[in-house]
mmCIF file of C-alpha atoms in Angstrom:
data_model
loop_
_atom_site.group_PDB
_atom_site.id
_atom_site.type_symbol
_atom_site.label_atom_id
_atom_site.label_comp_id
_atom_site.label_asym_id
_atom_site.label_seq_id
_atom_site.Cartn_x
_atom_site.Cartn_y
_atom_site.Cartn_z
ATOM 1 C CA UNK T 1 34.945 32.957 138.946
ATOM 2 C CA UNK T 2 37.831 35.515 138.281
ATOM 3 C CA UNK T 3 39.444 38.116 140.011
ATOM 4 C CA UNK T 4 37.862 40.121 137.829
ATOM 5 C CA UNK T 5 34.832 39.559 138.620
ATOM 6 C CA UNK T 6 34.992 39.462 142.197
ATOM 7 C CA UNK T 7 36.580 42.760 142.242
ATOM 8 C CA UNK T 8 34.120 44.407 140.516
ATOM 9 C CA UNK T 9 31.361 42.712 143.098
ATOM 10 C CA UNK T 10 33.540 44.272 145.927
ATOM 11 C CA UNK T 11 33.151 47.566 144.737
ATOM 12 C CA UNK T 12 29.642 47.675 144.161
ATOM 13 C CA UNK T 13 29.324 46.976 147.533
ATOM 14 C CA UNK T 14 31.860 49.794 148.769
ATOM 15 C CA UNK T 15 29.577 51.969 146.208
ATOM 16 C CA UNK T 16 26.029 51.437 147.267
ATOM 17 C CA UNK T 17 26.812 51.649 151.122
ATOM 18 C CA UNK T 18 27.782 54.791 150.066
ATOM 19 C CA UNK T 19 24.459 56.094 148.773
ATOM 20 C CA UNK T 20 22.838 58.926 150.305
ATOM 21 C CA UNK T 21 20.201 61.346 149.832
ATOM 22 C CA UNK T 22 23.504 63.534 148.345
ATOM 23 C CA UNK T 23 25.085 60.939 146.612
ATOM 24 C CA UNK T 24 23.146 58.487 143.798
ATOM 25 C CA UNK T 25 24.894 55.271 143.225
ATOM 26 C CA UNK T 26 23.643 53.313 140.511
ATOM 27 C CA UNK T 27 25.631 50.070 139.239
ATOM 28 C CA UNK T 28 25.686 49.619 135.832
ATOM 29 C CA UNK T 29 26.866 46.021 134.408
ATOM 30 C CA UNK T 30 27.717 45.985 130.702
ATOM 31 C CA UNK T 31 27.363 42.956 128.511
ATOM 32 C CA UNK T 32 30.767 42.777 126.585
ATOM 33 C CA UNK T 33 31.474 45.931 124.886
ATOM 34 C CA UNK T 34 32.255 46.304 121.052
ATOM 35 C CA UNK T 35 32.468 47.943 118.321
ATOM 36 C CA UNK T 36 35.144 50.857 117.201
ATOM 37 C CA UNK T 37 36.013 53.330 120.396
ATOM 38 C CA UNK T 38 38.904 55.603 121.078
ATOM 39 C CA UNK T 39 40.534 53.208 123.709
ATOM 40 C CA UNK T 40 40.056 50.653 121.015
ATOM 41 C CA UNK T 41 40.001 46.704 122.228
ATOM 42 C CA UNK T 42 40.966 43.456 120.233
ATOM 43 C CA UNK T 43 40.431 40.961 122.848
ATOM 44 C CA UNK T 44 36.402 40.827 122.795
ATOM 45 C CA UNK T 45 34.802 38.445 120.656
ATOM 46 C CA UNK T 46 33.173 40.365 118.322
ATOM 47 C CA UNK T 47 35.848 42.741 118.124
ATOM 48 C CA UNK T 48 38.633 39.452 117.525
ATOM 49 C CA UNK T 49 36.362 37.395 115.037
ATOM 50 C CA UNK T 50 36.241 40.522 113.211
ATOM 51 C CA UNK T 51 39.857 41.474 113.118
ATOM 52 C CA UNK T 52 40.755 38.057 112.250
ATOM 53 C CA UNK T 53 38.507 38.169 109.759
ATOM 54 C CA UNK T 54 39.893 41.705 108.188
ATOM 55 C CA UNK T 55 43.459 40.473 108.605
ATOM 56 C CA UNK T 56 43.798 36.681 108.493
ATOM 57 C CA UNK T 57 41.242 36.143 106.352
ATOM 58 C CA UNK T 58 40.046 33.264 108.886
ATOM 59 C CA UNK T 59 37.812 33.211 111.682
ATOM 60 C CA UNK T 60 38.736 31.348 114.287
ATOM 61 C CA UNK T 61 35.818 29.930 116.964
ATOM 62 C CA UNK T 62 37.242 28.087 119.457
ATOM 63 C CA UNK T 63 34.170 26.180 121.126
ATOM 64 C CA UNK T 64 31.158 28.005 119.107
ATOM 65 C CA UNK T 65 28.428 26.801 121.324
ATOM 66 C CA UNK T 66 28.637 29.469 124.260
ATOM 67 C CA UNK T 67 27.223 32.391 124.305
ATOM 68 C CA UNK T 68 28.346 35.963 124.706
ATOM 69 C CA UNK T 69 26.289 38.894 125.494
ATOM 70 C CA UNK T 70 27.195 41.837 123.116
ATOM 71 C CA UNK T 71 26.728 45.619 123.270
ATOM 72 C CA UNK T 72 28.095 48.347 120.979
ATOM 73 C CA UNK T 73 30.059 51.243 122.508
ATOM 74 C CA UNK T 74 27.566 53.674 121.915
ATOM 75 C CA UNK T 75 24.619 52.194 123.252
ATOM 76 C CA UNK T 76 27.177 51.993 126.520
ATOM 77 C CA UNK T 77 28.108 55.308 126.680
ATOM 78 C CA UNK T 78 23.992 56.163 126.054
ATOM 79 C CA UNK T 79 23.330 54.291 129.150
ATOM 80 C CA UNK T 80 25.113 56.487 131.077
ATOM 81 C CA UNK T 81 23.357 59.603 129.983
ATOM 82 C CA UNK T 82 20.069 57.605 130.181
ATOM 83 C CA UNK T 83 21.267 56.975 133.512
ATOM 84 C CA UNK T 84 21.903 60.363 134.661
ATOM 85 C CA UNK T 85 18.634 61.656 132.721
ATOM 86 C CA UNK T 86 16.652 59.590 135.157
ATOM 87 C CA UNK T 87 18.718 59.719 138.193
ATOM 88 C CA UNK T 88 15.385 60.588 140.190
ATOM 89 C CA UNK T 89 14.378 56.576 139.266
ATOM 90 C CA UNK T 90 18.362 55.137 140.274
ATOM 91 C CA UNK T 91 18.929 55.379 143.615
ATOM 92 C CA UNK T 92 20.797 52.500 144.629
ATOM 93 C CA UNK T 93 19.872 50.752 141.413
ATOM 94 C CA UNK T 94 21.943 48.060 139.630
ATOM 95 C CA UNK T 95 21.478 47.273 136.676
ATOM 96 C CA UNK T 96 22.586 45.243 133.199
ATOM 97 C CA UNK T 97 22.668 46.986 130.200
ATOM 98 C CA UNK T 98 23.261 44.775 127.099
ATOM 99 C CA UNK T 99 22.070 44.367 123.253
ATOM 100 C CA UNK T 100 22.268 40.646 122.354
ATOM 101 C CA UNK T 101 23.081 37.337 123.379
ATOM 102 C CA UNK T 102 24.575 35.614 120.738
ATOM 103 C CA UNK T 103 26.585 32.329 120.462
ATOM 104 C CA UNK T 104 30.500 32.427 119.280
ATOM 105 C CA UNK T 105 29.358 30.842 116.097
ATOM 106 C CA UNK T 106 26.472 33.266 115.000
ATOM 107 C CA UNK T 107 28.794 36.032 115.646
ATOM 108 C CA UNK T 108 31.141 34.443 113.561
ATOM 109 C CA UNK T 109 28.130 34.065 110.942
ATOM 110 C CA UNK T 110 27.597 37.460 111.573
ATOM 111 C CA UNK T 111 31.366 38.421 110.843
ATOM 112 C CA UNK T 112 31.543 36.605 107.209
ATOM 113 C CA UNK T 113 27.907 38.095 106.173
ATOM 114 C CA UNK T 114 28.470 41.883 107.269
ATOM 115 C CA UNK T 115 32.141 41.420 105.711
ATOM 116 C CA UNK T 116 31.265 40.068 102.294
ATOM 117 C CA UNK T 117 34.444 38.330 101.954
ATOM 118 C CA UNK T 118 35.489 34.860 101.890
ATOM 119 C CA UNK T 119 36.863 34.280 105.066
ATOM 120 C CA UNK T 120 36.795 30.960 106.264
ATOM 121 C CA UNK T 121 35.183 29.983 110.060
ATOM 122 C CA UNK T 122 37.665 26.528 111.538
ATOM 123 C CA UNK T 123 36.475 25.478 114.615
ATOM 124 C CA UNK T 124 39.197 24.815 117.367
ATOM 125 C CA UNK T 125 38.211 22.680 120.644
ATOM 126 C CA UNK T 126 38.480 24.410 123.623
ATOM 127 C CA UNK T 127 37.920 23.395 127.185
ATOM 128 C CA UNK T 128 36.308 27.106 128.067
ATOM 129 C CA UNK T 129 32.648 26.420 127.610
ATOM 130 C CA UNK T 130 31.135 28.521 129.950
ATOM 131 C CA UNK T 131 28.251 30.896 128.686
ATOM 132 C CA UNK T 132 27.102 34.347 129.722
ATOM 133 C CA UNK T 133 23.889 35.856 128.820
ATOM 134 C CA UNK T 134 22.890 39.476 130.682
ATOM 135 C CA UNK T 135 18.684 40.266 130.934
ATOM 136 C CA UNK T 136 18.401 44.014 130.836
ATOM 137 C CA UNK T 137 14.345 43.802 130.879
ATOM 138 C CA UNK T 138 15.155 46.168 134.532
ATOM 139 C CA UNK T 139 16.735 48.517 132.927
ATOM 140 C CA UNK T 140 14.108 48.969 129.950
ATOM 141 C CA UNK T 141 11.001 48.358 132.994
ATOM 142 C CA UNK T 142 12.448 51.232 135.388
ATOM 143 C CA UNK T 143 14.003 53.986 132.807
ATOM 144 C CA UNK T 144 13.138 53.003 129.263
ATOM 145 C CA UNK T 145 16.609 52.406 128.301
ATOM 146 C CA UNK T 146 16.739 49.899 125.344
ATOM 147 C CA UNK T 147 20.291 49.319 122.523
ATOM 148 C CA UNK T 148 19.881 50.986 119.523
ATOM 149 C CA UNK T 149 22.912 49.050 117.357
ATOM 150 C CA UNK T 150 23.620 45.927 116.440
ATOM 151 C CA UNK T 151 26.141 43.593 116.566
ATOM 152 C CA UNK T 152 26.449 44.037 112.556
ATOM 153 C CA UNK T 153 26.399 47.379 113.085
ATOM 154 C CA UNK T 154 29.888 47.492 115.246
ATOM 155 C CA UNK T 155 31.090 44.690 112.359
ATOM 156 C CA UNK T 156 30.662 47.181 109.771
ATOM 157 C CA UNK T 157 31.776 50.241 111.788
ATOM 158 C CA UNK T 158 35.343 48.371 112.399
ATOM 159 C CA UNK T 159 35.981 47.003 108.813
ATOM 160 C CA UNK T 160 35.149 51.259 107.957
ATOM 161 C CA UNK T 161 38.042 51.597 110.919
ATOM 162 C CA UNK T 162 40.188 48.389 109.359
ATOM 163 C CA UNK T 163 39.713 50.251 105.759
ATOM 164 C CA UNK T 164 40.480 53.650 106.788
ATOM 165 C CA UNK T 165 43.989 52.369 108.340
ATOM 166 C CA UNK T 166 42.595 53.462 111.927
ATOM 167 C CA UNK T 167 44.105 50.086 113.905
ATOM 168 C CA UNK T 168 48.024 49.713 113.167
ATOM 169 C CA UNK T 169 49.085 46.027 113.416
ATOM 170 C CA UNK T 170 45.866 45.120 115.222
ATOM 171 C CA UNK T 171 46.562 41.322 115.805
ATOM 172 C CA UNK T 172 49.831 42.174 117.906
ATOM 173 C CA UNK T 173 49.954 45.868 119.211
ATOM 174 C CA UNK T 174 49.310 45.413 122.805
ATOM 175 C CA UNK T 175 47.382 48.650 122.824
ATOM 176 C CA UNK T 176 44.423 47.010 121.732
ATOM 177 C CA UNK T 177 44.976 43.859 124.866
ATOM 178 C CA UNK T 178 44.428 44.210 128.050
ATOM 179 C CA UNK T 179 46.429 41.344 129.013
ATOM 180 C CA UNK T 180 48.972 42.391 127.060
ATOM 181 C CA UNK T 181 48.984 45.500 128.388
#
């Protein structure tokens, strides 16, 4: 549907013809990524509910019925090395690697429980109400990979991060936007 997307679809193709007895290609497709990293982002729903949350003491759902696949960082960055441990099983595998799908508004649920605070959820109408959801049963069948965290478990690592003054002026620095940046 994006440029995005169909960018990424045109290299996976450029990759895979390239596998060869000397060269494993395995495609990995995350479910949205969150959670605190170095190359922290702002502009992933877990990742905005909960900085809106931390700093406007709102959370904002536009829509609240679609749903959003989730994975924290670190179960990411373990699929690679689960990846590489089993490159013998790869070959010219692709694969999705995510944790859970989970509407907008149970992650905003999820936001205001892990939080403790009073933030408010409002509900804006939005005309965006398309839904992803990613099945990584492949990737559990062929190597045994399966998430370890949850998607309260990035909530609470970023309001450590939002406590501990890690994210300056996280609703407008565009470090933490693509877009923006």
């Amino acid at each position: 549907l994006t440029d995005y997307s169909k960018f990424k679809m045109i290299c996976e193709e450029i990759i895979l013809e390239k596998e060869s007895p000397d060269f494993v290609c395995t495609v990995l497709r995350p479910a949205t990524v969150c959670g605190v990293s170095p190359r922290q982002r702002f502009d992933l729903s877990v990742n905005i509910l909960t900085n809106h949350a931390v700093n406007l003491g709102k959370i904002t759902v536009f829509g609240g019925s679609q749903s959003r696949p989730n994975l924290d960082i670190r179960d990411m960055a373990r699929s690679y090395l689960h990846v590489l441990e089993h490159k013998d099983k790869v070959a010219g595998e692709i694969f999705n690697v995510g944790g859970e799908n989970l509407t907008l508004d149970k992650i905003a649920e999820k936001v205001k429980h892990e939080l403790g605070e009073s933030a408010e959820i409002q509900h804006k109408a939005t005309d965006d109400l398309r839904s992803y959801r990613v099945d990584s049963s492949k990737i559990l069948s062929k190597i045994g990979f399966k998430p370890s965290y949850s998607v309260e478990d990035s909530i609470r690592d970023l309001k450590i991060g939002f406590s501990n003054g890690e994210f300056i002026n996280s609703l407008e620095n565009s470090l933490y936007f693509n877009i923006k940046r």
